[in-house]
Coordinates of C-alpha atoms in Angstrom, one line a residue:
M1 CA 46.0 174.0 89.7
K2 CA 45.5 176.4 92.5
S3 CA 44.7 175.1 96.0
I4 CA 41.4 175.9 97.7
T5 CA 41.7 177.6 101.1
Q6 CA 40.4 175.8 104.1
S7 CA 37.9 178.6 104.8
T8 CA 36.6 178.2 101.2
I9 CA 36.1 174.5 101.7
R10 CA 34.3 174.9 105.0
A11 CA 32.0 177.5 103.5
Q12 CA 31.2 175.2 100.6
M13 CA 30.6 172.2 102.8
I14 CA 28.2 174.3 104.9
K15 CA 26.5 175.3 101.7
A16 CA 26.1 171.7 100.7
G17 CA 24.4 170.8 104.0
A18 CA 22.2 173.9 103.9
M19 CA 21.2 173.2 100.4
F20 CA 19.1 170.2 101.3
I21 CA 17.4 172.1 104.1
A22 CA 16.6 175.0 101.8
F23 CA 15.2 172.6 99.2
S24 CA 13.1 170.9 101.8
C25 CA 11.6 174.1 103.0
L26 CA 10.8 175.0 99.4
L27 CA 9.0 171.7 99.0
S28 CA 6.9 172.0 102.2
A29 CA 5.6 175.5 101.8
A30 CA 4.3 177.5 98.9
Q31 CA 6.1 180.8 98.3
A32 CA 3.7 182.3 95.8
A33 CA 0.0 182.6 95.4
P34 CA -1.7 179.6 93.8
A35 CA -1.8 179.7 90.0
T36 CA -5.0 177.9 89.3
D37 CA -4.9 178.6 85.5
Y38 CA -1.3 177.6 85.1
P39 CA 0.0 177.3 82.5
N40 CA -1.8 179.7 80.2
R41 CA 1.0 180.6 77.9
P42 CA 4.2 179.1 76.4
I43 CA 6.9 177.8 78.7
R44 CA 10.7 178.0 78.1
L45 CA 13.0 175.1 78.9
I46 CA 16.5 176.6 79.1
V47 CA 19.3 174.3 78.0
P48 CA 22.7 175.8 79.1
Y49 CA 24.5 174.1 76.2
G50 CA 24.5 174.4 72.4
A51 CA 22.0 172.7 70.2
G52 CA 22.6 169.1 69.1
G53 CA 24.4 167.7 72.1
P54 CA 23.1 165.0 74.4
T55 CA 21.6 167.4 76.9
D56 CA 19.8 169.3 74.2
M57 CA 18.5 166.1 72.6
V58 CA 17.0 164.7 75.8
A59 CA 15.5 168.2 76.6
R60 CA 13.8 168.3 73.3
E61 CA 12.4 164.8 73.8
L62 CA 11.0 165.9 77.1
A63 CA 9.6 169.2 75.8
S64 CA 7.6 167.4 73.2
G65 CA 5.9 165.3 75.8
L66 CA 5.4 168.2 78.2
Q67 CA 3.5 170.1 75.5
K68 CA 0.9 167.4 75.4
N69 CA 0.6 167.1 79.2
L70 CA 0.5 170.8 79.9
G71 CA -1.5 172.0 76.9
Q72 CA 0.9 174.8 76.1
P73 CA 4.0 175.0 73.9
V74 CA 7.2 174.1 75.7
V75 CA 10.0 175.8 73.8
V76 CA 13.6 174.6 74.2
E77 CA 16.0 177.6 74.3
N78 CA 19.8 177.0 74.1
K79 CA 21.9 179.4 76.2
P80 CA 25.5 178.0 76.0
G81 CA 28.6 179.5 77.5
G82 CA 30.8 179.5 80.5
G83 CA 30.5 175.7 81.1
S84 CA 26.7 176.1 81.5
I85 CA 27.0 179.1 83.8
I86 CA 25.3 181.6 81.4
G87 CA 22.2 179.5 80.9
V88 CA 21.9 178.5 84.6
D89 CA 22.3 182.1 85.7
H90 CA 19.6 183.2 83.2
V91 CA 17.1 180.9 84.9
A92 CA 18.2 181.9 88.4
K93 CA 17.3 185.5 87.5
S94 CA 14.1 184.7 85.7
S95 CA 10.6 185.3 87.2
A96 CA 9.5 182.5 89.6
D97 CA 6.2 181.9 87.7
G98 CA 6.8 178.5 86.2
Y99 CA 7.3 179.8 82.7
T100 CA 11.1 179.5 82.7
M101 CA 12.6 176.1 83.6
L102 CA 16.2 174.9 83.6
F103 CA 17.2 171.6 82.1
A104 CA 20.3 170.8 84.1
T105 CA 23.1 168.3 83.7
G106 CA 23.8 167.1 87.2
A107 CA 27.6 167.1 87.3
P108 CA 28.3 170.7 86.3
F109 CA 25.3 172.0 88.1
I110 CA 26.6 170.5 91.4
I111 CA 30.3 170.9 90.8
N112 CA 30.5 174.5 89.6
P113 CA 29.9 176.1 93.0
Y114 CA 32.9 174.2 94.5
L115 CA 35.2 175.2 91.6
N116 CA 34.2 178.8 91.0
S117 CA 34.0 181.2 93.9
K118 CA 32.7 183.9 91.5
L119 CA 29.6 182.2 90.3
P120 CA 26.8 184.7 89.7
Y121 CA 24.2 182.4 91.3
R122 CA 23.8 179.9 94.1
V123 CA 22.5 176.4 94.0
D124 CA 19.9 177.3 96.6
E125 CA 18.4 179.8 94.2
F126 CA 16.7 176.8 92.5
A127 CA 13.8 174.5 93.4
P128 CA 14.0 171.0 92.1
V129 CA 11.1 169.7 90.0
A130 CA 12.1 166.3 88.8
K131 CA 15.0 164.1 87.8
V132 CA 14.5 162.9 84.2
A133 CA 17.3 160.3 83.7
S134 CA 20.5 159.1 85.2
Y135 CA 23.6 157.8 83.4
S136 CA 27.1 156.6 84.0
M137 CA 30.3 156.8 82.0
V138 CA 32.7 154.2 80.8
L139 CA 36.5 154.0 81.2
S140 CA 38.2 153.3 77.9
T141 CA 41.8 152.8 76.8
S142 CA 43.7 151.9 73.6
P143 CA 44.4 148.2 72.9
K144 CA 48.1 149.3 72.7
Q145 CA 48.2 149.8 76.5
P146 CA 49.5 147.1 78.7
F147 CA 46.3 146.8 80.8
K148 CA 42.8 145.7 79.7
T149 CA 40.9 145.7 83.0
V150 CA 40.6 147.9 86.1
P151 CA 42.7 145.5 88.3
E152 CA 45.4 145.4 85.6
L153 CA 45.3 149.2 85.5
I154 CA 45.7 149.5 89.2
A155 CA 48.5 147.0 89.3
Y156 CA 50.3 148.8 86.5
G157 CA 49.8 152.2 88.2
K158 CA 51.3 151.0 91.4
A159 CA 54.2 149.3 89.6
H160 CA 54.9 152.3 87.4
P161 CA 54.1 155.4 89.6
G162 CA 53.6 158.7 87.7
T163 CA 53.3 157.1 84.3
L164 CA 49.5 157.0 83.8
T165 CA 47.7 159.8 82.2
Y166 CA 44.0 160.4 81.6
G167 CA 42.2 162.9 79.4
S168 CA 39.1 165.0 80.0
A169 CA 37.0 167.7 78.4
G170 CA 38.6 170.3 80.7
N171 CA 39.4 171.1 84.3
G172 CA 36.5 170.5 86.6
T173 CA 34.4 168.4 84.2
S174 CA 32.8 165.1 85.3
N175 CA 35.4 163.0 83.5
H176 CA 38.2 164.9 85.2
L177 CA 36.7 164.4 88.6
A178 CA 36.0 160.7 87.9
G179 CA 39.7 160.3 87.4
E180 CA 40.5 162.1 90.7
L181 CA 38.0 159.9 92.5
L182 CA 39.6 156.7 91.1
Q183 CA 43.0 157.9 92.3
T184 CA 41.7 158.7 95.8
M185 CA 40.0 155.2 96.1
T186 CA 42.9 153.1 94.6
G187 CA 46.0 155.0 95.7
I188 CA 47.4 155.1 92.1
K189 CA 48.8 158.4 90.8
M190 CA 47.7 159.7 87.4
T191 CA 48.4 162.9 85.5
H192 CA 45.3 164.7 84.3
V193 CA 45.5 166.1 80.8
P194 CA 42.7 168.6 80.0
Y195 CA 41.4 169.1 76.4
R196 CA 39.0 171.5 74.8
G197 CA 36.3 168.8 74.6
N198 CA 36.0 165.0 74.7
S199 CA 36.7 164.5 71.0
P200 CA 40.3 165.6 71.0
A201 CA 40.9 163.7 74.2
M202 CA 39.6 160.5 72.7
T203 CA 41.8 161.0 69.6
D204 CA 44.8 160.9 71.9
V205 CA 43.5 157.8 73.7
V206 CA 43.2 156.1 70.3
A207 CA 46.7 157.2 69.4
G208 CA 48.1 156.0 72.7
N209 CA 49.3 159.5 73.6
I210 CA 47.3 159.3 76.9
S211 CA 46.5 156.2 78.9
M212 CA 42.7 156.4 79.2
M213 CA 39.6 158.6 79.6
F214 CA 36.1 158.5 81.1
D215 CA 33.4 159.3 78.6
M216 CA 29.7 158.7 77.7
P217 CA 29.0 155.2 76.3
A218 CA 27.1 156.6 73.3
T219 CA 30.1 158.6 72.1
T220 CA 32.6 155.9 73.0
Q221 CA 30.6 153.2 71.2
P222 CA 31.9 153.9 67.6
Y223 CA 35.5 153.6 68.8
V224 CA 34.7 150.3 70.5
Q225 CA 33.0 149.0 67.4
S226 CA 36.0 149.9 65.2
K227 CA 38.3 148.3 67.8
R228 CA 40.2 151.5 68.3
V229 CA 39.5 151.4 72.1
I230 CA 38.5 148.8 74.6
L231 CA 36.3 149.4 77.7
M232 CA 37.8 148.7 81.1
G233 CA 34.8 149.5 83.3
A234 CA 31.5 151.4 83.8
T235 CA 31.3 154.1 86.5
G236 CA 27.8 153.5 87.9
T237 CA 26.5 151.1 90.4
T238 CA 25.0 148.9 87.6
R239 CA 26.3 148.1 84.2
N240 CA 25.4 150.5 81.4
S241 CA 22.7 149.3 79.0
L242 CA 25.0 150.2 76.0
A243 CA 27.9 148.1 77.4
P244 CA 26.2 145.2 79.3
S245 CA 29.3 143.0 79.1
T246 CA 31.5 145.7 80.7
P247 CA 31.7 145.2 84.5
T248 CA 31.4 148.2 86.7
I249 CA 34.6 149.6 88.4
A250 CA 33.0 148.6 91.7
E251 CA 32.6 145.0 90.5
Q252 CA 36.3 144.9 89.8
G253 CA 37.3 145.6 93.4
V254 CA 37.0 149.4 93.8
S255 CA 34.1 149.0 96.3
G256 CA 31.8 152.0 96.4
F257 CA 33.0 153.7 93.3
D258 CA 30.1 155.4 91.7
V259 CA 30.2 158.3 89.3
S260 CA 26.7 158.8 87.9
S261 CA 25.1 161.9 86.6
W262 CA 21.6 163.0 85.7
F263 CA 19.4 165.3 83.7
G264 CA 16.8 167.2 85.7
V265 CA 14.3 170.1 85.7
L266 CA 14.6 173.0 88.1
V267 CA 12.9 176.3 88.5
P268 CA 13.7 179.5 90.4
A269 CA 13.5 178.9 94.1
A270 CA 10.5 181.2 94.8
T271 CA 8.2 179.3 92.4
G272 CA 5.0 178.3 94.1
Q273 CA 4.6 174.8 95.4
D274 CA 1.4 174.3 93.3
I275 CA 3.4 175.0 90.1
V276 CA 6.3 172.8 91.2
T277 CA 3.8 169.9 91.8
R278 CA 2.0 170.5 88.5
L279 CA 5.3 170.4 86.6
N280 CA 6.5 167.3 88.5
H281 CA 3.4 165.4 87.5
A282 CA 3.7 166.5 83.9
V283 CA 7.3 165.4 83.8
D284 CA 6.5 162.0 85.4
Q285 CA 3.8 161.4 82.8
V286 CA 6.4 161.8 80.0
L287 CA 8.9 159.6 81.8
N288 CA 6.3 156.8 82.1
E289 CA 5.6 156.8 78.4
Q290 CA 7.0 153.7 76.8
A291 CA 8.3 155.5 73.7
F292 CA 10.2 158.0 75.8
K293 CA 11.7 155.2 77.9
A294 CA 12.8 153.3 74.8
K295 CA 14.4 156.3 73.3
L296 CA 16.5 157.1 76.3
T297 CA 17.4 153.5 77.0
S298 CA 18.7 153.2 73.5
L299 CA 21.1 156.1 74.3
G300 CA 22.4 154.5 77.5
Y301 CA 20.2 156.5 79.9
E302 CA 18.0 155.2 82.7
V303 CA 14.7 157.0 83.1
T304 CA 14.1 158.0 86.8
P305 CA 10.6 159.2 87.7
G306 CA 10.4 160.6 91.2
T307 CA 9.5 163.5 93.5
P308 CA 11.1 167.0 93.8
N309 CA 12.5 165.8 97.1
D310 CA 14.3 162.9 95.4
L311 CA 16.2 165.3 93.2
A312 CA 16.9 167.5 96.3
Q313 CA 18.5 164.6 98.1
T314 CA 20.6 163.7 95.0
I315 CA 21.9 167.3 94.8
A316 CA 22.8 167.4 98.5
G317 CA 24.5 164.0 98.5
E318 CA 26.5 164.5 95.3
G319 CA 27.5 168.0 96.5
K320 CA 29.1 166.4 99.6
L321 CA 31.0 163.8 97.5
W322 CA 32.4 166.2 95.0
S323 CA 33.3 168.9 97.4
E324 CA 35.5 166.4 99.2
V325 CA 37.1 165.2 95.9
I326 CA 37.8 168.7 94.8
H327 CA 39.3 169.5 98.1
K328 CA 41.7 166.5 98.1
A329 CA 42.7 167.2 94.5
N330 CA 43.2 171.0 95.2
I331 CA 41.1 171.9 92.1
H332 CA 40.0 175.6 91.9
L333 CA 39.1 177.5 88.7
Q334 CA 38.2 180.9 90.1

């Protein structure tokens, strides 16, 4: 992995701090004339991933509810490619009229600017509308491994330096950075093994070819049920609803460890405040529906109604965390 220059890191850190200020300004002043008849035509919800994945599924659940609340069709449009960059850039360059929204997954939306100096967009080209749901990952390993809990993993790693490996869906992904954060906070050394997706990485966990990996509870569950892997810990501040008997990593002695991500709705930055407010209220209506809550809870997600400013603060805070992790790990993709 290439190292990031100090000047690049300083610039990115400045961007992270400026991001919250920019978002706050967007939330306090309208940048377009009021649209009293909004919406009066179909709205596109851009998903920067292919159809059928977890992000797409949650987006379609949300779109269905938004159609009722807004009185117009809300059409999910998949624009995959470039690790979400193509779809995100499409929204950044769309008209700021409220008819093109981004359904973002928090980790790549926040992380990409710190990994790729050639991104065609900036994070401050977006105005936050609402966080939809948050979620954590779980850390799994094969029963063949000599550790079953996080304390046992840490003890093994310190007694056998350089022998631990962990898989991910690729360089710069959330499960890659979760491993880097665990190393930073515990002092153990692990070798990152990137794959082309989570599935082949999990195959090697099951076979015992790599020591462990972080992944979503819903996709890990079948391997747990068939006893091909065991869960060592959850990455959030609370236990995941799909694995309530699995303690968090923080509970097991790594105080402050928190790798959570989120789904959220954003629009181009110049979108008028009246439209942002209208969309936020419409999203919150969906999030407070019992059927929507039940659906997402069954998949391991926590529904998180809130204000645009709540999402702005999340983006700013997580940007600071991941910029530091990326700097310490010398990760740079472009």
